[in-house]
Amino acid sequence: MLAILLVSAFLSGCSVSPTGRNQLTLYSEDTMAQQGSQSFEEMKQQLPISQDTKINRNVQCVAEALLKTAELKPVEWEIVVFDQPDTVNAFALPGRKIGVYTGLLDVAKTDDQLAAVVGHEIGHVLAHHGNERVSTTMITQAGLAILLIGLQTQDMNSPELTAALTGGAQIGIILPFSRAHESEADTIGLLLMARAGFDPKASVVLWQNMSQAGGDGPPQFLSTHPSNESRIEGLESHMDEAMALYREAAHHPQCPAR
Ligand SMILES: [Zn+2]
């Protein structure tokens, strides 16, 4: 019965990402938007929000230029700067939410570099990566449950085997998958920033800054994120296309200084 449910979930939930990758999205846009909005509300309650007018204006301006280019309506989006100097990060959520931590602004030193990060985050939303991630996790867990029930009936079950299977699914299915999301968001973000009139070469400088600021993180094979070096390689492989879009861009955003 569970197996039939899994197969029908696959069939009904198949879609194609902006770069042409087949993906599994089991949840409705509304459900994802609700989840995104709820998480965002919780973050706003828990974290201090930056009251720095200059910083807010600058981040707003960069994000708006990208949203407009993606044919999204900036007025419908909530863009919040969290006052977290030690967090070098940003995110975008279904439900039209963007969060930027002040720590990012030390690493993304120019508007073009900030646009590279925010463009990447918008890329995750445009490609429905959140939906795909929760859908795949759900299916993987259901698949594992079936496997474990099968093993149990054959008297082969052991805590070690369960742990090995669960860990294997994590490393074999979920991790490479997150990396596929990262490189896809990099590509979408790169082309989006270029179309919006931000210099796409700044994306490479940004990841070089990231390396200087925080090293390369955990070993790549165990990390959900590609190394900064492989990110730069991926970005470089789309740079000609991005530079052509940048040259064609109607205008170059002039955002107020931070
Ligand atoms: Zn990402």
Coordinates of C-alpha atoms and ligand atoms in Angstrom, one line a residue:
M1 CA 0.0 0.0 0.0
L2 CA 2.8 2.4 1.0
A3 CA 4.7 1.5 -2.1
I4 CA 1.6 2.3 -4.3
L5 CA 1.4 5.7 -2.5
L6 CA 5.0 6.4 -3.2
V7 CA 4.7 5.6 -6.9
S8 CA 1.6 7.8 -7.2
A9 CA 3.3 10.6 -5.3
F10 CA 6.2 10.5 -7.8
L11 CA 3.9 10.6 -10.7
S12 CA 1.8 13.4 -9.5
G13 CA 4.7 15.5 -8.1
C14 CA 7.0 15.6 -11.1
S15 CA 8.0 19.0 -12.4
V16 CA 10.9 20.6 -14.2
S17 CA 13.2 23.3 -12.7
P18 CA 14.2 26.5 -14.6
T19 CA 17.4 24.8 -15.8
G20 CA 15.5 21.8 -17.1
R21 CA 16.1 19.4 -14.2
N22 CA 13.4 16.9 -13.3
Q23 CA 12.2 17.5 -9.7
L24 CA 9.8 16.1 -7.2
T25 CA 7.5 18.7 -5.7
L26 CA 4.7 17.2 -3.6
Y27 CA 3.5 20.3 -1.8
S28 CA 1.3 23.1 -3.0
E29 CA 2.6 26.6 -3.5
D30 CA 0.2 27.8 -0.8
T31 CA 1.5 25.2 1.7
M32 CA 5.1 26.2 1.0
A33 CA 4.3 29.9 1.3
Q34 CA 2.6 29.4 4.6
Q35 CA 5.6 27.5 6.0
G36 CA 7.9 30.2 4.7
S37 CA 5.9 33.0 6.2
Q38 CA 5.6 31.2 9.6
S39 CA 9.4 30.5 9.8
F40 CA 10.1 34.2 8.9
E41 CA 7.7 35.4 11.6
E42 CA 9.5 33.2 14.2
M43 CA 12.9 34.6 13.1
K44 CA 11.7 38.2 13.4
Q45 CA 10.6 37.4 17.0
Q46 CA 13.9 35.8 17.9
L47 CA 16.5 37.9 16.2
P48 CA 17.2 41.6 16.5
I49 CA 16.3 43.6 13.4
S50 CA 18.7 46.2 12.1
Q51 CA 17.3 49.8 12.5
D52 CA 20.2 51.3 10.4
T53 CA 18.4 53.3 7.8
K54 CA 21.3 53.4 5.3
I55 CA 21.9 49.7 5.4
N56 CA 18.1 49.0 5.1
R57 CA 17.8 51.3 2.1
N58 CA 20.8 49.8 0.4
V59 CA 19.7 46.2 0.8
Q60 CA 16.1 47.0 -0.2
C61 CA 17.4 48.7 -3.4
V62 CA 19.6 45.8 -4.4
A63 CA 16.9 43.2 -3.7
E64 CA 14.2 45.3 -5.5
A65 CA 16.3 45.5 -8.6
L66 CA 16.6 41.7 -8.7
L67 CA 13.0 41.0 -7.9
K68 CA 11.8 43.4 -10.7
T69 CA 14.1 41.7 -13.2
A70 CA 12.7 38.3 -12.1
E71 CA 9.2 39.8 -12.8
L72 CA 8.3 39.6 -9.2
K73 CA 6.5 42.5 -7.5
P74 CA 8.9 44.1 -4.9
V75 CA 6.0 45.6 -2.9
E76 CA 4.7 42.1 -2.2
W77 CA 8.0 41.0 -0.7
E78 CA 9.2 41.5 2.8
I79 CA 12.9 42.3 3.1
V80 CA 14.4 42.3 6.5
V81 CA 18.0 42.9 7.7
F82 CA 18.8 40.9 10.8
D83 CA 21.4 42.5 13.1
Q84 CA 23.8 39.5 13.4
P85 CA 27.3 40.7 12.7
D86 CA 28.7 37.1 13.1
T87 CA 26.4 35.5 10.6
V88 CA 27.6 35.6 7.1
N89 CA 24.4 34.6 5.3
A90 CA 21.2 35.5 3.6
F91 CA 18.1 33.6 2.6
A92 CA 14.8 33.8 0.6
L93 CA 11.7 31.9 1.5
P94 CA 8.5 30.9 -0.3
G95 CA 5.8 33.4 0.9
R96 CA 7.9 36.3 -0.5
K97 CA 10.4 36.8 2.2
I98 CA 14.1 37.8 2.1
G99 CA 16.4 37.9 5.1
V100 CA 20.0 39.4 5.1
Y101 CA 22.3 39.1 8.1
T102 CA 24.5 42.2 8.8
G103 CA 27.5 39.8 8.9
L104 CA 27.1 39.2 5.2
L105 CA 27.6 42.9 4.5
D106 CA 31.3 42.7 5.6
V107 CA 32.0 40.0 3.1
A108 CA 29.7 41.2 0.3
K109 CA 31.5 44.5 0.1
T110 CA 29.8 46.1 -2.9
D111 CA 26.2 46.2 -4.3
D112 CA 27.3 43.8 -7.1
Q113 CA 28.6 41.3 -4.6
L114 CA 25.4 41.6 -2.5
A115 CA 23.3 41.1 -5.6
A116 CA 25.2 37.9 -6.2
V117 CA 24.1 36.5 -2.8
V118 CA 20.5 37.8 -3.0
G119 CA 20.2 36.6 -6.6
H120 CA 21.3 33.2 -5.5
E121 CA 18.7 33.1 -2.7
I122 CA 15.9 34.2 -5.1
G123 CA 17.1 31.5 -7.4
H124 CA 16.4 28.9 -4.7
V125 CA 12.8 30.2 -4.5
L126 CA 12.3 30.4 -8.3
A127 CA 13.4 26.8 -8.6
H128 CA 11.2 25.5 -5.8
H129 CA 14.1 24.0 -4.0
G130 CA 12.4 24.1 -0.6
N131 CA 9.5 22.0 -1.9
E132 CA 11.9 19.6 -3.6
R133 CA 13.9 19.1 -0.5
V134 CA 11.0 18.4 1.9
S135 CA 9.4 16.1 -0.8
T136 CA 12.6 14.1 -1.3
T137 CA 13.3 13.8 2.4
M138 CA 9.7 12.6 2.9
I139 CA 10.0 10.0 0.1
T140 CA 13.4 8.9 1.2
Q141 CA 12.2 8.3 4.8
A142 CA 9.1 6.4 3.5
G143 CA 11.3 4.3 1.3
L144 CA 13.7 3.5 4.1
A145 CA 10.7 2.6 6.3
I146 CA 9.5 0.1 3.7
L147 CA 13.1 -1.3 3.4
L148 CA 13.4 -1.7 7.1
I149 CA 10.0 -3.4 7.5
G150 CA 11.1 -5.8 4.8
L151 CA 14.3 -6.6 6.5
Q152 CA 12.6 -7.0 9.9
T153 CA 10.3 -9.7 8.5
Q154 CA 13.4 -11.4 7.2
D155 CA 14.9 -11.2 10.7
M156 CA 17.8 -9.1 9.4
N157 CA 17.1 -5.9 11.3
S158 CA 19.6 -4.5 13.6
P159 CA 20.2 -1.0 15.0
E160 CA 23.6 -0.9 13.2
L161 CA 21.9 -1.8 9.9
T162 CA 19.2 0.9 10.4
A163 CA 21.9 3.5 11.2
A164 CA 23.9 2.5 8.2
L165 CA 20.9 2.7 5.8
T166 CA 19.8 6.0 7.2
G167 CA 23.3 7.5 7.1
G168 CA 23.8 6.1 3.6
A169 CA 20.6 7.8 2.4
Q170 CA 21.7 11.0 3.9
I171 CA 25.1 11.0 2.2
G172 CA 24.0 9.2 -1.0
I173 CA 20.7 11.0 -1.8
I174 CA 20.2 14.2 0.3
L175 CA 23.7 15.7 0.1
P176 CA 24.5 15.5 -3.6
F177 CA 21.0 16.7 -4.1
S178 CA 21.6 19.8 -2.0
R179 CA 24.7 20.5 -4.0
A180 CA 22.7 20.3 -7.2
H181 CA 20.4 22.9 -5.7
E182 CA 23.4 25.1 -4.8
S183 CA 24.9 25.1 -8.3
E184 CA 21.5 25.6 -9.9
A185 CA 20.8 28.6 -7.6
D186 CA 24.3 29.9 -8.5
T187 CA 23.5 29.8 -12.2
I188 CA 20.0 31.3 -11.9
G189 CA 21.4 34.0 -9.6
L190 CA 24.3 34.8 -11.9
L191 CA 22.1 35.3 -14.9
L192 CA 19.5 37.2 -12.9
M193 CA 22.0 39.7 -11.5
A194 CA 23.5 40.3 -14.9
R195 CA 20.0 41.0 -16.4
A196 CA 19.4 43.4 -13.5
G197 CA 22.5 45.3 -14.5
F198 CA 24.9 44.1 -11.7
D199 CA 28.4 43.0 -12.8
P200 CA 28.3 39.2 -12.8
K201 CA 32.1 39.0 -12.3
A202 CA 31.4 40.2 -8.7
S203 CA 30.0 36.8 -7.9
V204 CA 33.5 35.3 -8.3
V205 CA 35.0 38.0 -6.0
L206 CA 32.3 37.3 -3.5
W207 CA 33.2 33.6 -3.2
Q208 CA 36.9 34.6 -2.9
N209 CA 35.9 36.9 -0.1
M210 CA 34.0 34.0 1.5
S211 CA 37.1 31.8 1.4
Q212 CA 39.2 34.5 3.1
A213 CA 36.5 35.2 5.7
G214 CA 35.6 31.6 6.7
G215 CA 37.8 29.1 5.0
D216 CA 36.3 26.3 3.0
G217 CA 34.1 24.7 5.7
P218 CA 33.8 21.0 6.2
P219 CA 35.2 18.5 3.6
Q220 CA 33.1 18.8 0.5
F221 CA 31.9 15.2 0.3
L222 CA 30.2 15.6 3.7
S223 CA 28.9 19.1 3.1
T224 CA 25.6 20.1 1.7
H225 CA 27.5 23.0 0.1
P226 CA 30.0 22.8 -2.7
S227 CA 33.5 24.2 -2.0
N228 CA 34.0 27.8 -2.8
E229 CA 36.4 26.7 -5.5
S230 CA 33.9 24.5 -7.3
R231 CA 31.3 27.3 -7.0
I232 CA 33.7 29.7 -8.8
E233 CA 34.3 27.1 -11.5
G234 CA 30.6 26.7 -12.0
L235 CA 30.1 30.5 -12.2
E236 CA 33.0 30.9 -14.6
S237 CA 31.4 28.3 -16.9
H238 CA 28.4 30.6 -17.4
M239 CA 30.3 33.9 -17.4
D240 CA 30.2 34.5 -21.1
E241 CA 26.5 34.2 -21.2
A242 CA 26.2 36.4 -18.1
M243 CA 28.5 39.1 -19.5
A244 CA 26.4 39.3 -22.7
L245 CA 23.2 39.8 -20.6
Y246 CA 25.0 42.4 -18.5
R247 CA 26.1 44.4 -21.5
E248 CA 22.5 44.3 -22.8
A249 CA 21.0 45.3 -19.5
A250 CA 18.8 48.4 -19.9
H251 CA 20.2 50.1 -16.8
H252 CA 22.7 49.7 -13.9
P253 CA 21.1 50.1 -10.5
Q254 CA 22.5 53.1 -8.5
C255 CA 21.7 52.2 -4.9
P256 CA 22.2 54.6 -2.0
A257 CA 25.5 53.9 -0.1
R258 CA 25.3 51.7 3.0
Ligands
ZN1 ZN 22.1 28.3 -1.5

